[in-house]
PDB file of C-alpha atoms in Angstrom:
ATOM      1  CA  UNK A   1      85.252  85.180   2.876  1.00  0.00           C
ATOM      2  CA  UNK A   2      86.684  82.047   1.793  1.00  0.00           C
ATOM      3  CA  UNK A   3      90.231  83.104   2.203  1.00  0.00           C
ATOM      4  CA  UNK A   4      89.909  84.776   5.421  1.00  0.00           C
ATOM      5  CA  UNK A   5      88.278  81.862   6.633  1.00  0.00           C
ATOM      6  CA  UNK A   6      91.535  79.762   5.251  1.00  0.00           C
ATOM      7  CA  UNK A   7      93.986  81.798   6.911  1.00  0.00           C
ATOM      8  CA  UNK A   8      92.582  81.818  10.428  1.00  0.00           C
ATOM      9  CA  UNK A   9      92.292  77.844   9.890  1.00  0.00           C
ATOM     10  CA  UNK A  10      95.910  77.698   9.462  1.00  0.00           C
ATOM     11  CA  UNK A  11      96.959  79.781  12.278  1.00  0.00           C
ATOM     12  CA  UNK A  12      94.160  77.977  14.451  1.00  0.00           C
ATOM     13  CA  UNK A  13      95.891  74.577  13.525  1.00  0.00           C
ATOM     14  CA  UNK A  14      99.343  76.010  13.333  1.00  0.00           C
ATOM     15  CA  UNK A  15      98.616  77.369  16.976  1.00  0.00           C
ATOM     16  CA  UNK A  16      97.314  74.294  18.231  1.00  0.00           C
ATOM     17  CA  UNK A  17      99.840  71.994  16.988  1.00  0.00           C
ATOM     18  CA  UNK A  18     103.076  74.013  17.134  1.00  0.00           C
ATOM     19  CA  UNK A  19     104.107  72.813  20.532  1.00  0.00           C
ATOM     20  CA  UNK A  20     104.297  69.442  19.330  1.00  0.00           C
ATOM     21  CA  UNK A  21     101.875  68.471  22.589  1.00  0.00           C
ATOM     22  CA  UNK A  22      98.152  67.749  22.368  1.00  0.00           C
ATOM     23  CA  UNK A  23      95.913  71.195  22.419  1.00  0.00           C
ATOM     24  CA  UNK A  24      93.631  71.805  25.102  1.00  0.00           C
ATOM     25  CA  UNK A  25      93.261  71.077  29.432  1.00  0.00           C
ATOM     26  CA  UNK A  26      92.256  66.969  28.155  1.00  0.00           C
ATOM     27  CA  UNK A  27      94.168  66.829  24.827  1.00  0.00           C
ATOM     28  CA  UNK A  28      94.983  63.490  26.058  1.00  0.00           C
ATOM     29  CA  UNK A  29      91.132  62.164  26.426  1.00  0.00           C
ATOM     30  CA  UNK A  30      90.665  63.460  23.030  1.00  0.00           C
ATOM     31  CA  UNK A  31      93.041  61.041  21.276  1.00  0.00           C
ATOM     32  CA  UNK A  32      92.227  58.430  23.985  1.00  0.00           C
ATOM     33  CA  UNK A  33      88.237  58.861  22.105  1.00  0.00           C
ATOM     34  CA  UNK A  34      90.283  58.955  18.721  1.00  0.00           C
ATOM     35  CA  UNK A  35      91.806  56.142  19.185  1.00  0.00           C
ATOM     36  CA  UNK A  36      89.157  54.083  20.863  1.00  0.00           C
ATOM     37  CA  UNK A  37      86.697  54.992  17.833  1.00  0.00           C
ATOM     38  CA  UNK A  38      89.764  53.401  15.363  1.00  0.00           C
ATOM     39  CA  UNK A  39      90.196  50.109  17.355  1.00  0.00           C
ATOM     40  CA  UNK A  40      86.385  49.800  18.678  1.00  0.00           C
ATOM     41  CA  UNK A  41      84.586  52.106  16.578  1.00  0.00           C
ATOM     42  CA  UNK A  42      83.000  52.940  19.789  1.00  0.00           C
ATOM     43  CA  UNK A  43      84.079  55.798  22.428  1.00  0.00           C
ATOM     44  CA  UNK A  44      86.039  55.146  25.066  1.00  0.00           C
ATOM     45  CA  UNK A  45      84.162  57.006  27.817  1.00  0.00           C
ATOM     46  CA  UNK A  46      80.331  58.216  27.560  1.00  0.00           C
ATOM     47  CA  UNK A  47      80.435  61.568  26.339  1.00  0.00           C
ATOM     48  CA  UNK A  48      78.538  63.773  23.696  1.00  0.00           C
ATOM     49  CA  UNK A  49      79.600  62.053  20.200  1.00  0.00           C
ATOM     50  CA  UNK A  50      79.745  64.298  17.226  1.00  0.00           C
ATOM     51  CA  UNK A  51      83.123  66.124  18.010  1.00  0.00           C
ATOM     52  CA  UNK A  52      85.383  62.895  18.471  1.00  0.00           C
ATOM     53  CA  UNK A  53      83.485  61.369  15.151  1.00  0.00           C
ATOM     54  CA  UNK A  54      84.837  64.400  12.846  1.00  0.00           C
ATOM     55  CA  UNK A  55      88.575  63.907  14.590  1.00  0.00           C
ATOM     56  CA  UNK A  56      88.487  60.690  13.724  1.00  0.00           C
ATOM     57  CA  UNK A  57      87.480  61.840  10.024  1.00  0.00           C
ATOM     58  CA  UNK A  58      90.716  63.638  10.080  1.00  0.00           C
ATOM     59  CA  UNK A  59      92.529  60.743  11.428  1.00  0.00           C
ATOM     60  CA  UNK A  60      91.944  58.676   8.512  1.00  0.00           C
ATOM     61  CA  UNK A  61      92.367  61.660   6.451  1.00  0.00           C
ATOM     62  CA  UNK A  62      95.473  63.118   7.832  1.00  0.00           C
ATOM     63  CA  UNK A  63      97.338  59.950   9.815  1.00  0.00           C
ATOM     64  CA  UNK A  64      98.353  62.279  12.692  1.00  0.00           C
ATOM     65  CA  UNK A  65      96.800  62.296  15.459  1.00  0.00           C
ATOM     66  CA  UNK A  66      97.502  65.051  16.993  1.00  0.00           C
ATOM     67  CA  UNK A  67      96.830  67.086  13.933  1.00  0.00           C
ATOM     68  CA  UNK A  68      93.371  65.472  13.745  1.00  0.00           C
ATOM     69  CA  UNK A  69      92.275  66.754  16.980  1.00  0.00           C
ATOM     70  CA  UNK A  70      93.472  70.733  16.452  1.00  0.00           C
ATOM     71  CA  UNK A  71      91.881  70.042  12.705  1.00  0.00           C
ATOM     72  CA  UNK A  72      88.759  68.809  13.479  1.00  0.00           C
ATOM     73  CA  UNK A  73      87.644  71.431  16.487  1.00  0.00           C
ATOM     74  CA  UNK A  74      89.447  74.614  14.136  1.00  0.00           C
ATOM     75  CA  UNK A  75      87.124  73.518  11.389  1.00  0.00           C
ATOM     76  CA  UNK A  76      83.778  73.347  13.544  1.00  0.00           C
ATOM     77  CA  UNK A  77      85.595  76.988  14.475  1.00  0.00           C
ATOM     78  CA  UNK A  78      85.958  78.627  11.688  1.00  0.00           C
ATOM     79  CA  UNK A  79      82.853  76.821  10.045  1.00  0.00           C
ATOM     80  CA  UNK A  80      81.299  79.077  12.856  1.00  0.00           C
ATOM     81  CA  UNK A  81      82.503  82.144  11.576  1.00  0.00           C
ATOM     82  CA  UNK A  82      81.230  82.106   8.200  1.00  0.00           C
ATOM     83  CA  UNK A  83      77.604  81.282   9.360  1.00  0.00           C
ATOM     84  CA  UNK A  84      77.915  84.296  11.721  1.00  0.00           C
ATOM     85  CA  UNK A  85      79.402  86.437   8.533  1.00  0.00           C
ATOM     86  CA  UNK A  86      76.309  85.206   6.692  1.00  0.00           C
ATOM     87  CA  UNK A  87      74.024  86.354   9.544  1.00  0.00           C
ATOM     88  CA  UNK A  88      75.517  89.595  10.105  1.00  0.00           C
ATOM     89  CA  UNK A  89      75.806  89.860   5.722  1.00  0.00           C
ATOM     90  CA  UNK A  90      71.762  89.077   5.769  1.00  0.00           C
ATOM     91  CA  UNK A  91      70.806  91.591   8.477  1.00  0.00           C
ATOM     92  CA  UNK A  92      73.128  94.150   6.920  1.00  0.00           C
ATOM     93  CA  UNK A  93      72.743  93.651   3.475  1.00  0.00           C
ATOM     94  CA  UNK A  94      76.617  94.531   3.324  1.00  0.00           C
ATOM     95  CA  UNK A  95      79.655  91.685   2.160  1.00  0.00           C
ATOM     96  CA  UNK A  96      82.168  94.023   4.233  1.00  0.00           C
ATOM     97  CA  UNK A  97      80.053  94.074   7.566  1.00  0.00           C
ATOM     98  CA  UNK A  98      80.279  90.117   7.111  1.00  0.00           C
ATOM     99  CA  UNK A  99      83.621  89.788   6.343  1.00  0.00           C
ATOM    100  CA  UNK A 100      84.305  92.019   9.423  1.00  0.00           C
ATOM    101  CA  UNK A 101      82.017  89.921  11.920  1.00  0.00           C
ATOM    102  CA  UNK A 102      84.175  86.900  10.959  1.00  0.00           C
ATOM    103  CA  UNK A 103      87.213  88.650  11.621  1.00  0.00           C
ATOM    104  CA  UNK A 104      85.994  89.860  15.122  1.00  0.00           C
ATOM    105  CA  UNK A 105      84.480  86.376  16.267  1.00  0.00           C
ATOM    106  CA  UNK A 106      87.961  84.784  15.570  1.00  0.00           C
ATOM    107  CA  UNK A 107      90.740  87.386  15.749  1.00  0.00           C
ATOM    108  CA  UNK A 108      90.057  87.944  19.755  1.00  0.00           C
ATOM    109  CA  UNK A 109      92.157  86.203  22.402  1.00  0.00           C
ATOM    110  CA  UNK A 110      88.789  85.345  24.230  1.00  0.00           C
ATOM    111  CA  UNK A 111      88.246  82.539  20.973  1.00  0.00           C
ATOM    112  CA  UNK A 112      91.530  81.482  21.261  1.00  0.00           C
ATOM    113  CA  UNK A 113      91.859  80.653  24.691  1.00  0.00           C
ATOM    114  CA  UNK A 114      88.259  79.060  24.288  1.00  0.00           C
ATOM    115  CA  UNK A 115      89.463  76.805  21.563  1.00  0.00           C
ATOM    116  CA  UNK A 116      93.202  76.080  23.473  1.00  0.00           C
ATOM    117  CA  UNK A 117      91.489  75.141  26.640  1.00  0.00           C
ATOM    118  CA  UNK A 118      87.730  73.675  25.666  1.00  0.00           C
ATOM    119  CA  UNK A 119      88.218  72.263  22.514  1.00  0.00           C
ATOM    120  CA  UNK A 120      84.227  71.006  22.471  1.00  0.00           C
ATOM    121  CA  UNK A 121      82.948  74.030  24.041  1.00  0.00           C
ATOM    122  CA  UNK A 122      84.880  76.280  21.031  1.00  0.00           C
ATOM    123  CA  UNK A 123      83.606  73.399  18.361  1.00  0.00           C
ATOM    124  CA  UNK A 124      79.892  73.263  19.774  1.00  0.00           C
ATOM    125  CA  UNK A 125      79.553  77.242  18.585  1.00  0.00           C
ATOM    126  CA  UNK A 126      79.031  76.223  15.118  1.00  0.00           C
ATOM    127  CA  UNK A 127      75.636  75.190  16.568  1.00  0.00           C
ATOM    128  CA  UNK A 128      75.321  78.579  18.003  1.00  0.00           C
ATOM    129  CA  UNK A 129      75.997  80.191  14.947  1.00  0.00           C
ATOM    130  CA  UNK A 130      73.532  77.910  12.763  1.00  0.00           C
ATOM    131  CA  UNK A 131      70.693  78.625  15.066  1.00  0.00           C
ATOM    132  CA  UNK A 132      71.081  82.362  14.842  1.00  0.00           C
ATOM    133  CA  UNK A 133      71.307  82.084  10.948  1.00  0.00           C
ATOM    134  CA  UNK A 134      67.974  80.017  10.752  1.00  0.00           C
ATOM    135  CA  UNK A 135      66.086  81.819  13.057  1.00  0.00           C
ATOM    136  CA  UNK A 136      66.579  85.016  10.919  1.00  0.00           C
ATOM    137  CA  UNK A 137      65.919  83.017   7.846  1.00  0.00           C
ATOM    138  CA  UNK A 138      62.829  81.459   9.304  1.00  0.00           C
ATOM    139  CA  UNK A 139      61.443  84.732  10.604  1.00  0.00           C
ATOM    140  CA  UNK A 140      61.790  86.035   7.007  1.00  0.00           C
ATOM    141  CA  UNK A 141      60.597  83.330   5.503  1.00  0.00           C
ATOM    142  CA  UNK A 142      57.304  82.226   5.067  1.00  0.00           C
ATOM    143  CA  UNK A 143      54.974  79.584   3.849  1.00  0.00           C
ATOM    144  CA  UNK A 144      53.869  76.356   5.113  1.00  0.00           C
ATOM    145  CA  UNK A 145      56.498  74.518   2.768  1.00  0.00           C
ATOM    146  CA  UNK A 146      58.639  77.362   4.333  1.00  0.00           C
ATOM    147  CA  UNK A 147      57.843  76.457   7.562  1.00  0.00           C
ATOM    148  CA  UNK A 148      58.929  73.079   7.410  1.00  0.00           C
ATOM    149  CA  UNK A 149      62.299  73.436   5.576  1.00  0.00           C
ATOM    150  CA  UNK A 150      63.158  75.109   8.826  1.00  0.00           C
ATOM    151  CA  UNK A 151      61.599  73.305  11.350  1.00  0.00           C
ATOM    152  CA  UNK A 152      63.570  70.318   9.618  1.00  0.00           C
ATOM    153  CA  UNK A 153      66.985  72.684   9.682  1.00  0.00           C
ATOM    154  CA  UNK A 154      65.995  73.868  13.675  1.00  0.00           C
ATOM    155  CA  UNK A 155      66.322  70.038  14.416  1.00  0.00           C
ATOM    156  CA  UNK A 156      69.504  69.002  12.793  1.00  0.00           C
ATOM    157  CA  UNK A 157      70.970  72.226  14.566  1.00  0.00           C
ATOM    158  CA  UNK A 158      69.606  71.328  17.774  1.00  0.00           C
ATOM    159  CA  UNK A 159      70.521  67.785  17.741  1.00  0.00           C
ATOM    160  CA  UNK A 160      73.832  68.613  15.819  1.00  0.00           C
ATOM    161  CA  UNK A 161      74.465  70.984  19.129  1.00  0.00           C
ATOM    162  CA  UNK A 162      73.139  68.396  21.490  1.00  0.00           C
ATOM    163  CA  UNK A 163      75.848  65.607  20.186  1.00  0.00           C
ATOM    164  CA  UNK A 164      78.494  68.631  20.753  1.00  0.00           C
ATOM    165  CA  UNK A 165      78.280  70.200  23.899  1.00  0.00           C
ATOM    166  CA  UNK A 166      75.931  70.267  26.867  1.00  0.00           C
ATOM    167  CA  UNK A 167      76.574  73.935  27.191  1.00  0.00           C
ATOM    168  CA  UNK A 168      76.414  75.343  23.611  1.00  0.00           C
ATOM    169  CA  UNK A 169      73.509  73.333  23.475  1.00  0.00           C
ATOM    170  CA  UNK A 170      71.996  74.686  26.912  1.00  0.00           C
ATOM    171  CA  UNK A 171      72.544  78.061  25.270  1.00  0.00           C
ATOM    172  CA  UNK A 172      70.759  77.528  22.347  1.00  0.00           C
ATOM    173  CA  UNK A 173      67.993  76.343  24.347  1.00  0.00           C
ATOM    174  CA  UNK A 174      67.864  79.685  26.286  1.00  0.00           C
ATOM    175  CA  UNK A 175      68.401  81.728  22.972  1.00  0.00           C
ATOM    176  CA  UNK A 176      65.199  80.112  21.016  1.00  0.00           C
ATOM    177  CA  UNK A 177      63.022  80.225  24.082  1.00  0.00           C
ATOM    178  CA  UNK A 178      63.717  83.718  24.556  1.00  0.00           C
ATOM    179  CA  UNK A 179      62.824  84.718  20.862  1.00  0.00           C
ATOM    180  CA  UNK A 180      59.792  82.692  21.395  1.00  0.00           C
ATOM    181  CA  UNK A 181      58.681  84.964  24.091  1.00  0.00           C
ATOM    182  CA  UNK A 182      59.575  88.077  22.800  1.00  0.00           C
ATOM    183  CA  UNK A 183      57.587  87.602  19.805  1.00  0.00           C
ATOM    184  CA  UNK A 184      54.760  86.076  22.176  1.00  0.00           C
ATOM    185  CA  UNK A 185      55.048  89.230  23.598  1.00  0.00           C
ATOM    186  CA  UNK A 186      55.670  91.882  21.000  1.00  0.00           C
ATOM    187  CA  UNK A 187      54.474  90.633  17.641  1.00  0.00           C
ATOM    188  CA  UNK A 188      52.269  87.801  17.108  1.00  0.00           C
ATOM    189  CA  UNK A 189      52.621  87.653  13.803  1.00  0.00           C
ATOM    190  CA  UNK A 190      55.200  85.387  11.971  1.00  0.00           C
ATOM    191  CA  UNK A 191      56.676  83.508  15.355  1.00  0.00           C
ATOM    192  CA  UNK A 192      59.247  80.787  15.524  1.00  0.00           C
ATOM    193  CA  UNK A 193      57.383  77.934  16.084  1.00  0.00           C
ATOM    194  CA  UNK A 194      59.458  75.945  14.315  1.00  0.00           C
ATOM    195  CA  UNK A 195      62.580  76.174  16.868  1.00  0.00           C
ATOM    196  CA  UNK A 196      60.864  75.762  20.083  1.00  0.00           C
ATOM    197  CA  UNK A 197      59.336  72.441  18.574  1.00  0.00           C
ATOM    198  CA  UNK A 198      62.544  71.736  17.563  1.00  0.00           C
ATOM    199  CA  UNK A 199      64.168  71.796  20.608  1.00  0.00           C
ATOM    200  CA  UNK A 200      61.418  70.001  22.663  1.00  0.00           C
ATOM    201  CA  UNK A 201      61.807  67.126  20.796  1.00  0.00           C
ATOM    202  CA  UNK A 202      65.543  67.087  20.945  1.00  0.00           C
ATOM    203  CA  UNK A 203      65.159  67.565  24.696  1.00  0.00           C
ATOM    204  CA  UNK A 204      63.079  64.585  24.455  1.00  0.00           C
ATOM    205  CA  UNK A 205      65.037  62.344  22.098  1.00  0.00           C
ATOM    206  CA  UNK A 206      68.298  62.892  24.351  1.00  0.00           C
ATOM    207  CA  UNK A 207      65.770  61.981  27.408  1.00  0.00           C
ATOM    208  CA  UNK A 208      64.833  59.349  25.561  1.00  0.00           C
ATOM    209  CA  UNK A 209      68.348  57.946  24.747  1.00  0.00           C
ATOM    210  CA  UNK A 210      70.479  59.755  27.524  1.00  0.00           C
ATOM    211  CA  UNK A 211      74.118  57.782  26.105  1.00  0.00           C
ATOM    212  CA  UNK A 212      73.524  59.958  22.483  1.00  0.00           C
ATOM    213  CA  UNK A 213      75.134  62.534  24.947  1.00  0.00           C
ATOM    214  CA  UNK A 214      76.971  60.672  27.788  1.00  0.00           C
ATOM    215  CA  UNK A 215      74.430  61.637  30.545  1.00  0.00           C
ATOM    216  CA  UNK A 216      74.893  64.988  29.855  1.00  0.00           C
ATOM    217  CA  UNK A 217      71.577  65.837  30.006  1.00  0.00           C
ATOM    218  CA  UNK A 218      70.863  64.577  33.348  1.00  0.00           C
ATOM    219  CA  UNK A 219      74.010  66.193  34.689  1.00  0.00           C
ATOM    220  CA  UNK A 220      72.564  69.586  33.622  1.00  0.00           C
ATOM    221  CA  UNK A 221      69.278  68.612  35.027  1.00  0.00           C
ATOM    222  CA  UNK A 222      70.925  68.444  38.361  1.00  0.00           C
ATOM    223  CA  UNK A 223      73.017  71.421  38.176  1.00  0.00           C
ATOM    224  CA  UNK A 224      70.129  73.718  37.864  1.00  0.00           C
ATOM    225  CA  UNK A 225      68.424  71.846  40.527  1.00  0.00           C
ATOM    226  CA  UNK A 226      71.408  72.740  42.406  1.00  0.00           C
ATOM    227  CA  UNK A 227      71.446  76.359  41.221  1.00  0.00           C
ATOM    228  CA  UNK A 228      67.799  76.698  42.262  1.00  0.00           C
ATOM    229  CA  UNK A 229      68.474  75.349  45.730  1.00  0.00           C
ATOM    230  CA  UNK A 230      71.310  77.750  46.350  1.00  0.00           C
ATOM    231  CA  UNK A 231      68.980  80.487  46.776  1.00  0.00           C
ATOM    232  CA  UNK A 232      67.499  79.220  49.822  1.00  0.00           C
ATOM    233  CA  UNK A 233      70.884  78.875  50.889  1.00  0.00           C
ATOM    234  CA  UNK A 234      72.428  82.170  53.396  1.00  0.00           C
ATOM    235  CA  UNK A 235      75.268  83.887  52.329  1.00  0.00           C
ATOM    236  CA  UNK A 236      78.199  83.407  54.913  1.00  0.00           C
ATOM    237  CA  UNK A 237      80.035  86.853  55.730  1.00  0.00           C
ATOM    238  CA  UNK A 238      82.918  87.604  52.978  1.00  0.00           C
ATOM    239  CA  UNK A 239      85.550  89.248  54.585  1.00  0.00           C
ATOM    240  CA  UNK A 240      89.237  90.720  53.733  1.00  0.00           C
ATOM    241  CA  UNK A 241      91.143  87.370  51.857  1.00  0.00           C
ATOM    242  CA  UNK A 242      94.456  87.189  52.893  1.00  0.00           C
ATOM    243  CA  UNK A 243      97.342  87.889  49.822  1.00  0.00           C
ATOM    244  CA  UNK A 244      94.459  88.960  47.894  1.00  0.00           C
ATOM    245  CA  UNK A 245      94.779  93.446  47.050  1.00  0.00           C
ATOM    246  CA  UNK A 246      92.260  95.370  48.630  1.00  0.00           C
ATOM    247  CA  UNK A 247      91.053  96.587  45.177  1.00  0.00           C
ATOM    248  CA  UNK A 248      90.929  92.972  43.425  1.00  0.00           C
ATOM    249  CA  UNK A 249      86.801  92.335  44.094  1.00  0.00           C
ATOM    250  CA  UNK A 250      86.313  95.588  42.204  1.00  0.00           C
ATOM    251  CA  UNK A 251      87.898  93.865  39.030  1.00  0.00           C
ATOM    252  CA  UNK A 252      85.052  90.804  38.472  1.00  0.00           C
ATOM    253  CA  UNK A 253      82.185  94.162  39.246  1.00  0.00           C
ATOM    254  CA  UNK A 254      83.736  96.291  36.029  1.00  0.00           C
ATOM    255  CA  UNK A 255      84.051  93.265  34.018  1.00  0.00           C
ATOM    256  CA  UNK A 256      80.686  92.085  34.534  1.00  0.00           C
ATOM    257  CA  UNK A 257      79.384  95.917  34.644  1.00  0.00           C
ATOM    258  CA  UNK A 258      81.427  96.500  30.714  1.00  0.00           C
ATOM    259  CA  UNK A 259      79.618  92.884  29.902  1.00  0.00           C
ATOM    260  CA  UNK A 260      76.366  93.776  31.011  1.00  0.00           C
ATOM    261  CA  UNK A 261      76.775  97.411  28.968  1.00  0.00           C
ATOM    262  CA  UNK A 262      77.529  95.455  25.888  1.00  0.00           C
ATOM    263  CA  UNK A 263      74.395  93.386  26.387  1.00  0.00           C
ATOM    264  CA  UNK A 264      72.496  96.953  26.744  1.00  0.00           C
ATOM    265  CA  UNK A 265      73.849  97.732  23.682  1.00  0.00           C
ATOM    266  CA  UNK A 266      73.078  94.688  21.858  1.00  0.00           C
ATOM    267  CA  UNK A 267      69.584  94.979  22.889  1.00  0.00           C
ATOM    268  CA  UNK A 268      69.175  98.805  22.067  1.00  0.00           C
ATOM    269  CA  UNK A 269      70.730  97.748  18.498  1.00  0.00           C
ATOM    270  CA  UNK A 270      67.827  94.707  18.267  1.00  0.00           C
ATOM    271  CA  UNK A 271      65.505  97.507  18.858  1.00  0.00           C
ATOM    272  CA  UNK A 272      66.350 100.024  16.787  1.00  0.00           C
ATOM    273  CA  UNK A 273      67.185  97.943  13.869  1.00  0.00           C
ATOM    274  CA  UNK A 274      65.201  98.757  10.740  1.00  0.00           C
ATOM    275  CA  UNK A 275      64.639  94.860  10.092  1.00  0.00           C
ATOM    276  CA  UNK A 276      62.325  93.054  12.044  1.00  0.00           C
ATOM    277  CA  UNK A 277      63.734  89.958  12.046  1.00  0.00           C
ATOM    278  CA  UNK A 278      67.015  91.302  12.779  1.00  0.00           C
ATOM    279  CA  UNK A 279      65.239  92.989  15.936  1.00  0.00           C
ATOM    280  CA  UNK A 280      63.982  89.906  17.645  1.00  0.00           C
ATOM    281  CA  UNK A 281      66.914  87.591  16.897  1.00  0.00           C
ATOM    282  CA  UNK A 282      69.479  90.553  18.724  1.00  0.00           C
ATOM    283  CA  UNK A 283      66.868  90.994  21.053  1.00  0.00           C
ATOM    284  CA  UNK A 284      67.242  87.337  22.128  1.00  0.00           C
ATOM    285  CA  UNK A 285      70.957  87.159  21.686  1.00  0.00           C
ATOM    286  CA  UNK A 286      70.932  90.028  24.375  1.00  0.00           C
ATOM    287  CA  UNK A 287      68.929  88.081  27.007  1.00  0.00           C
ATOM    288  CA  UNK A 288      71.010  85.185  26.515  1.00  0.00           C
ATOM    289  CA  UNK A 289      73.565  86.247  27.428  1.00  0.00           C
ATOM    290  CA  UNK A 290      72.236  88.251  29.909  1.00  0.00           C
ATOM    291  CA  UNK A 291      71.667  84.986  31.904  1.00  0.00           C
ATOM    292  CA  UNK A 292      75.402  84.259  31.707  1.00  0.00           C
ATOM    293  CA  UNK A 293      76.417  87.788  32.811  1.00  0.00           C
ATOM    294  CA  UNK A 294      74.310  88.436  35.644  1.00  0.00           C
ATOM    295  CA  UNK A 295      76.076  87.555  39.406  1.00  0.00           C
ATOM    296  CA  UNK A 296      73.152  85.279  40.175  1.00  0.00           C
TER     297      UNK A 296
END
């Protein structure tokens, strides 16, 4: 797993780094952060922290800029990886199934384009990754001293993913929520507590101290408030678009149709699965990113 996860960091970096230009849309605002952590050891512009802080670890480490930046967000990458190997290796009891789920979440163009574009948003999945790996843990687990080892590991991750990235940490929201409710639900037994208190109180520390994440928060708040209102809203008449092929609107309605059967699948696997743990935590996954998926 090890070396696997060693070669893709090299190509990541060697990718990243081989133009001799700054990776990403706002390379640039990266080093500007870098730099302004070096000379001020404060950042530049408000922004979620945590990302910009391990750069500047491989600054110091490294000397090279530019390096430091395709470093720091391949290593939160490929970090990512191995915790999703070690969920899929717990669920499946099998080393191989791992090592193959770590080779799938990194060897598709979809992660690299991610990481080349939206360095933070391809960083903040290590988040992701941890919260699927504790929630199986904790729903195997059990114990009151049990209990709180996790409850203390659900808030580093959410916090860790708040200080990342406003969306990977939105997600994570959605994706304990919804295993709350399925078990609420379905099986009353053994529930994740833990996480959802977890992630109430990070919601309320980064109310509390809104420039831990730049005002992220707030901006979020107001997009949903704005995704609410839209539905009030009437749709105008969508017509023939000029220079645009007749058959181009069917493209985004199989891509979304192909997502949504993947989510089916996902589901029917969280289902069927012979683990109950592994059940609920797919289950979730699957109404996740059902949210994302869906035209509304």
């Amino acid at each position: 797993m090890l070396g696997v996860a060693a070669v893709f960091l090299w190509v990541y970096v060697w990718l990243m780094t081989g133009s001799g230009m700054l990776p990403g849309i706002d390379g640039p605002y990266y080093a500007a952060q870098v730099l302004s952590i070096d000379r001020y050891g404060v950042l530049r512009h408000p922004d979620p922290l945590l990302v910009f802080y391990v750069m500047y670890f491989f600054y110091v480490l490294l000397g090279d800029l530019f390096r430091a930046v395709a470093v720091g967000a391949s290593v939160l990458l490929v970090l990512a990886s191995v915790l999703v190997s070690l969920f899929v290796r717990g669920m499946t009891a099998s080393g191989l199934a791992g090592l193959a789920a770590m080779i799938v979440f990194l060897a598709p163009p979809f992660e690299l384009r991610l990481i080349g574009d939206f360095l933070k948003n391809a960083a903040g999945l290590v988040w992701v990754a941890a919260l699927l790996l504790v929630s199986y843990m904790a729903l195997r687990g059990g114990g009151r001293r049990s209990r709180l080892r996790f409850f203390v590991a659900s808030l580093a991750v959410f916090v860790g993913g708040g200080l990342t990235h406003i969306l990977d940490y939105g997600f994570m929201l959605v994706l304990v929520f919804a295993l709350f409710l399925l078990q609420l639900v379905f099986d009353r037994g053994n529930i994740f507590y833990e996480g959802v208190v977890a992630a109430v109180l990070s919601l309320a520390l980064f109310y509390a101290f809104p420039g831990l994440q730049g005002g992220d928060l707030f901006k979020a708040m107001g997009f949903v408030e704005e995704a609410f209102a839209s539905f009030d809203a009437a749709p105008g008449p969508v017509g023939p678009q000029p220079g645009v092929p007749a058959a181009a609107p069917l493209l985004p309605r199989i891509l979304v149709s192909l997502n949504l059967l993947s989510i089916v699948l996902l589901f029917a696997e969280g289902l069927l699965s012979g683990s109950r743990e592994a059940r609920y935590v797919l289950a979730a996954l699957a109404l996740a990113l059902a949210l994302l998926v869906l035209p509304v």
